[in-house]
Amino acid sequence: MTTIADQLQHVRARMAQACAQAGRDPATVRLLAVSKTFGADAVQAAAAAGQTTFGENYVQEGVDKVLALRAAGVDGLEWHCIGPLQSNKTRPVAEHFDWVHTIDRLKIAQRLSEQRPADLPPLQVCVQVNVDGGANKSGVTLAELPELARAVAALPRLRLRGLMCIPEPAPDFAAACEVFGRARTALAQLQQAGLALDTLSMGMSDDLEAAIASGSTLVRVGSAIFGRRSYAAG
Ligand SMILES: *Cc1c(COP(=O)(O)O)cnc(C)c1O
């Protein structure tokens, strides 16, 4: 039987291989284990195998797991909210998560900043960019990005770390790299404009190699670690 520990090891090997091929230091790419739809037991198994960073899409499900793992005595985990956020759901995110990847409106960022408890470090955030122009997709356009990034970076209880994107599956490796490369270019432009950013959240189970070749610093991997999800997830 393939265990979560085996799958994690396999994903880490893929990441190391992709880094070697791209001439990158493997320490520059982190693995976010996307545990949405899987139970606290699965997170605990991954944590026992050395995984400390977890991504959740649904606010209530994520908060339940944060509390369950804490109750189980598993400390030191870092929780990332990677699902679309509605403004009436920001408070539990501000109170229980360490990162949010899906900032695409100033209003959401303002609420998160206001609601971030004073005894916690600033919430680490990424702006989500729509790099392939899908009409009904979340994320700001590259044209809208500089203004939003600047405004988010100025909020007191948030720390803007970089960009996140979820492009459509590409027909081949080169096409995937071209699309991911747009996010890398956008990050470089923001850095040149004076923002201290260090994160490109991109790459999932099927395209992490192309993402790493294109500068990803944080790959978000679900099914390759935990197996197939049993209900359609956003
Ligand atoms: C579900 C999800 C992932 C993980 O996808 P896999 O294909 O299972 O690796 C990554 N990022 C986001 C935003 C997701 O919603």
GROMACS .gro file of C-alpha atoms and ligand atoms in nm:
model
  249
    1MET     CA    1   0.000   0.000   0.000
    2THR     CA    2   0.126   0.344  -0.083
    3THR     CA    3   0.128   0.563   0.222
    4ILE     CA    4   0.116   0.941   0.257
    5ALA     CA    5   0.479   0.924   0.371
    6ASP     CA    6   0.575   0.741   0.047
    7GLN     CA    7   0.385   0.990  -0.168
    8LEU     CA    8   0.545   1.282   0.013
    9GLN     CA    9   0.886   1.135  -0.048
   10HIS     CA   10   0.801   1.091  -0.416
   11VAL     CA   11   0.685   1.452  -0.450
   12ARG     CA   12   0.997   1.578  -0.274
   13ALA     CA   13   1.208   1.371  -0.517
   14ARG     CA   14   1.022   1.526  -0.814
   15MET     CA   15   1.089   1.872  -0.671
   16ALA     CA   16   1.459   1.794  -0.619
   17GLN     CA   17   1.485   1.662  -0.973
   18ALA     CA   18   1.311   1.971  -1.115
   19CYS     CA   19   1.546   2.196  -0.917
   20ALA     CA   20   1.850   2.004  -1.043
   21GLN     CA   21   1.727   2.037  -1.401
   22ALA     CA   22   1.667   2.410  -1.356
   23GLY     CA   23   1.999   2.466  -1.179
   24ARG     CA   24   1.819   2.584  -0.868
   25ASP     CA   25   1.901   2.527  -0.502
   26PRO     CA   26   1.630   2.288  -0.370
   27ALA     CA   27   1.613   2.496  -0.051
   28THR     CA   28   1.452   2.778  -0.254
   29VAL     CA   29   1.132   2.580  -0.326
   30ARG     CA   30   0.891   2.488  -0.049
   31LEU     CA   31   0.619   2.225  -0.057
   32LEU     CA   32   0.267   2.320   0.049
   33ALA     CA   33   0.065   2.002   0.111
   34VAL     CA   34  -0.292   2.073   0.000
   35SER     CA   35  -0.507   1.873   0.241
   36LYS     CA   36  -0.852   1.998   0.133
   37THR     CA   37  -1.123   1.727   0.157
   38PHE     CA   38  -0.890   1.502   0.358
   39GLY     CA   39  -0.927   1.459   0.733
   40ALA     CA   40  -0.714   1.568   1.024
   41ASP     CA   41  -0.577   1.211   1.033
   42ALA     CA   42  -0.424   1.259   0.686
   43VAL     CA   43  -0.264   1.588   0.796
   44GLN     CA   44  -0.131   1.413   1.105
   45ALA     CA   45   0.022   1.137   0.892
   46ALA     CA   46   0.191   1.394   0.669
   47ALA     CA   47   0.313   1.588   0.973
   48ALA     CA   48   0.458   1.266   1.117
   49ALA     CA   49   0.649   1.231   0.787
   50GLY     CA   50   0.802   1.575   0.837
   51GLN     CA   51   0.559   1.796   0.642
   52THR     CA   52   0.487   2.122   0.827
   53THR     CA   53   0.309   2.343   0.574
   54PHE     CA   54  -0.054   2.277   0.474
   55GLY     CA   55  -0.300   2.439   0.236
   56GLU     CA   56  -0.679   2.450   0.271
   57ASN     CA   57  -0.945   2.586   0.034
   58TYR     CA   58  -1.256   2.596   0.248
   59VAL     CA   59  -1.252   2.821   0.553
   60GLN     CA   60  -1.456   2.616   0.798
   61GLU     CA   61  -1.295   2.287   0.699
   62GLY     CA   62  -0.952   2.446   0.738
   63VAL     CA   63  -1.026   2.598   1.078
   64ASP     CA   64  -1.162   2.264   1.201
   65LYS     CA   65  -0.833   2.097   1.102
   66VAL     CA   66  -0.618   2.371   1.258
   67LEU     CA   67  -0.802   2.317   1.587
   68ALA     CA   68  -0.801   1.936   1.557
   69LEU     CA   69  -0.425   1.921   1.502
   70ARG     CA   70  -0.362   2.158   1.789
   71ALA     CA   71  -0.587   1.946   2.014
   72ALA     CA   72  -0.389   1.640   1.903
   73GLY     CA   73  -0.074   1.811   2.030
   74VAL     CA   74   0.082   1.863   1.685
   75ASP     CA   75   0.256   2.200   1.706
   76GLY     CA   76   0.456   2.408   1.463
   77LEU     CA   77   0.235   2.364   1.157
   78GLU     CA   78   0.188   2.652   0.911
   79TRP     CA   79  -0.156   2.690   0.753
   80HIS     CA   80  -0.219   2.855   0.415
   81CYS     CA   81  -0.562   2.955   0.287
   82ILE     CA   82  -0.559   2.895  -0.089
   83GLY     CA   83  -0.931   2.908  -0.174
   84PRO     CA   84  -1.134   3.204  -0.298
   85LEU     CA   85  -1.233   3.428  -0.006
   86GLN     CA   86  -1.564   3.605   0.047
   87SER     CA   87  -1.561   3.912   0.265
   88ASN     CA   88  -1.797   3.757   0.522
   89LYS     CA   89  -1.545   3.474   0.579
   90THR     CA   90  -1.233   3.678   0.646
   91ARG     CA   91  -1.241   3.678   1.027
   92PRO     CA   92  -1.176   3.307   1.090
   93VAL     CA   93  -0.902   3.322   0.827
   94ALA     CA   94  -0.737   3.621   0.996
   95GLU     CA   95  -0.760   3.442   1.330
   96HIS     CA   96  -0.644   3.091   1.237
   97PHE     CA   97  -0.430   3.094   0.924
   98ASP     CA   98  -0.068   3.204   0.871
   99TRP     CA   99  -0.092   3.279   0.499
  100VAL     CA  100  -0.355   3.373   0.239
  101HIS     CA  101  -0.271   3.319  -0.130
  102THR     CA  102  -0.585   3.450  -0.293
  103ILE     CA  103  -0.597   3.825  -0.241
  104ASP     CA  104  -0.764   3.975  -0.548
  105ARG     CA  105  -0.949   4.273  -0.404
  106LEU     CA  106  -0.838   4.549  -0.169
  107LYS     CA  107  -1.154   4.514   0.038
  108ILE     CA  108  -1.066   4.155   0.138
  109ALA     CA  109  -0.711   4.259   0.226
  110GLN     CA  110  -0.835   4.550   0.437
  111ARG     CA  111  -1.069   4.326   0.632
  112LEU     CA  112  -0.795   4.068   0.692
  113SER     CA  113  -0.562   4.342   0.816
  114GLU     CA  114  -0.826   4.485   1.051
  115GLN     CA  115  -0.920   4.140   1.183
  116ARG     CA  116  -0.570   4.002   1.232
  117PRO     CA  117  -0.532   3.953   1.610
  118ALA     CA  118  -0.269   4.179   1.768
  119ASP     CA  119  -0.093   3.889   1.940
  120LEU     CA  120  -0.021   3.710   1.610
  121PRO     CA  121   0.247   3.801   1.356
  122PRO     CA  122   0.124   3.981   1.043
  123LEU     CA  123  -0.072   3.762   0.803
  124GLN     CA  124   0.152   3.664   0.510
  125VAL     CA  125  -0.029   3.716   0.180
  126CYS     CA  126   0.003   3.674  -0.194
  127VAL     CA  127  -0.193   3.854  -0.462
  128GLN     CA  128  -0.355   3.611  -0.703
  129VAL     CA  129  -0.293   3.697  -1.068
  130ASN     CA  130  -0.488   3.571  -1.365
  131VAL     CA  131  -0.196   3.503  -1.597
  132ASP     CA  132  -0.379   3.328  -1.878
  133GLY     CA  133  -0.675   3.559  -1.915
  134GLY     CA  134  -0.953   3.311  -1.835
  135ALA     CA  135  -1.262   3.532  -1.824
  136ASN     CA  136  -1.439   3.378  -1.525
  137LYS     CA  137  -1.128   3.316  -1.318
  138SER     CA  138  -1.024   3.472  -0.993
  139GLY     CA  139  -0.720   3.689  -0.974
  140VAL     CA  140  -0.633   4.036  -1.094
  141THR     CA  141  -0.509   4.103  -1.443
  142LEU     CA  142  -0.144   4.190  -1.489
  143ALA     CA  143  -0.258   4.545  -1.565
  144GLU     CA  144  -0.443   4.575  -1.234
  145LEU     CA  145  -0.165   4.412  -1.032
  146PRO     CA  146   0.073   4.701  -0.949
  147GLU     CA  147  -0.194   4.920  -0.792
  148LEU     CA  148  -0.340   4.639  -0.580
  149ALA     CA  149   0.006   4.515  -0.475
  150ARG     CA  150   0.106   4.860  -0.360
  151ALA     CA  151  -0.214   4.907  -0.159
  152VAL     CA  152  -0.190   4.563   0.003
  153ALA     CA  153   0.177   4.616   0.090
  154ALA     CA  154   0.079   4.928   0.284
  155LEU     CA  155  -0.168   4.752   0.516
  156PRO     CA  156  -0.035   4.733   0.871
  157ARG     CA  157  -0.127   4.378   0.972
  158LEU     CA  158  -0.048   4.208   0.642
  159ARG     CA  159   0.286   4.129   0.488
  160LEU     CA  160   0.277   4.100   0.111
  161ARG     CA  161   0.509   3.815   0.010
  162GLY     CA  162   0.443   3.774  -0.360
  163LEU     CA  163   0.213   3.633  -0.625
  164MET     CA  164   0.004   3.323  -0.673
  165CYS     CA  165  -0.145   3.184  -0.994
  166ILE     CA  166  -0.350   2.885  -1.112
  167PRO     CA  167  -0.319   2.869  -1.490
  168GLU     CA  168  -0.525   2.629  -1.699
  169PRO     CA  169  -0.346   2.302  -1.780
  170ALA     CA  170  -0.110   2.374  -2.071
  171PRO     CA  171  -0.065   2.148  -2.376
  172ASP     CA  172   0.306   2.095  -2.311
  173PHE     CA  173   0.598   2.185  -2.088
  174ALA     CA  174   0.709   2.487  -2.293
  175ALA     CA  175   0.358   2.633  -2.298
  176ALA     CA  176   0.326   2.586  -1.922
  177CYS     CA  177   0.660   2.760  -1.869
  178GLU     CA  178   0.554   3.049  -2.089
  179VAL     CA  179   0.241   3.111  -1.879
  180PHE     CA  180   0.419   3.067  -1.542
  181GLY     CA  181   0.689   3.297  -1.674
  182ARG     CA  182   0.437   3.582  -1.689
  183ALA     CA  183   0.397   3.561  -1.311
  184ARG     CA  184   0.774   3.555  -1.265
  185THR     CA  185   0.811   3.865  -1.484
  186ALA     CA  186   0.534   4.043  -1.293
  187LEU     CA  187   0.705   3.961  -0.961
  188ALA     CA  188   1.037   4.095  -1.091
  189GLN     CA  189   0.869   4.419  -1.200
  190LEU     CA  190   0.716   4.469  -0.856
  191GLN     CA  191   1.054   4.400  -0.695
  192GLN     CA  192   1.217   4.655  -0.925
  193ALA     CA  193   0.949   4.903  -0.824
  194GLY     CA  194   1.065   4.863  -0.464
  195LEU     CA  195   0.840   4.598  -0.309
  196ALA     CA  196   1.030   4.342  -0.099
  197LEU     CA  197   0.873   4.021  -0.233
  198ASP     CA  198   1.011   3.669  -0.223
  199THR     CA  199   0.729   3.430  -0.311
  200LEU     CA  200   0.587   3.279  -0.629
  201SER     CA  201   0.312   3.034  -0.536
  202MET     CA  202   0.265   2.823  -0.846
  203GLY     CA  203   0.265   2.462  -0.957
  204MET     CA  204   0.038   2.173  -0.854
  205SER     CA  205   0.052   1.791  -0.881
  206ASP     CA  206   0.050   1.790  -1.262
  207ASP     CA  207   0.269   2.089  -1.342
  208LEU     CA  208   0.514   2.139  -1.057
  209GLU     CA  209   0.816   2.071  -1.282
  210ALA     CA  210   0.723   2.352  -1.522
  211ALA     CA  211   0.648   2.582  -1.229
  212ILE     CA  212   0.987   2.515  -1.070
  213ALA     CA  213   1.160   2.568  -1.405
  214SER     CA  214   0.980   2.904  -1.415
  215GLY     CA  215   1.084   3.028  -1.072
  216SER     CA  216   0.819   2.893  -0.834
  217THR     CA  217   0.918   2.915  -0.467
  218LEU     CA  218   0.613   2.736  -0.328
  219VAL     CA  219   0.438   2.447  -0.503
  220ARG     CA  220   0.087   2.356  -0.387
  221VAL     CA  221   0.045   1.979  -0.415
  222GLY     CA  222  -0.269   1.787  -0.317
  223SER     CA  223  -0.356   1.468  -0.502
  224ALA     CA  224   0.003   1.354  -0.556
  225ILE     CA  225   0.038   1.341  -0.175
  226PHE     CA  226  -0.307   1.252  -0.041
  227GLY     CA  227  -0.462   1.071  -0.338
  228ARG     CA  228  -0.769   1.153  -0.542
  229ARG     CA  229  -1.023   1.381  -0.382
  230SER     CA  230  -1.365   1.224  -0.343
  231TYR     CA  231  -1.564   1.537  -0.423
  232ALA     CA  232  -1.505   1.808  -0.677
  233ALA     CA  233  -1.305   2.082  -0.513
  234GLY     CA  234  -1.244   2.435  -0.625
  235LIG     C1  235  -0.666   2.184  -0.496
  235LIG     C2  236  -0.564   2.289  -0.521
  235LIG     C3  237  -0.429   2.256  -0.538
  235LIG     C4  238  -0.377   2.114  -0.541
  235LIG     O1  239  -0.414   2.054  -0.661
  235LIG     P1  240  -0.359   1.907  -0.701
  235LIG     O2  241  -0.382   1.900  -0.847
  235LIG     O3  242  -0.441   1.810  -0.623
  235LIG     O4  243  -0.216   1.902  -0.664
  235LIG     C5  244  -0.339   2.360  -0.554
  235LIG     N1  245  -0.379   2.490  -0.553
  235LIG     C6  246  -0.507   2.524  -0.537
  235LIG     C7  247  -0.544   2.668  -0.537
  235LIG     C8  248  -0.604   2.426  -0.523
  235LIG     O5  249  -0.731   2.462  -0.509
   0.00000   0.00000   0.00000
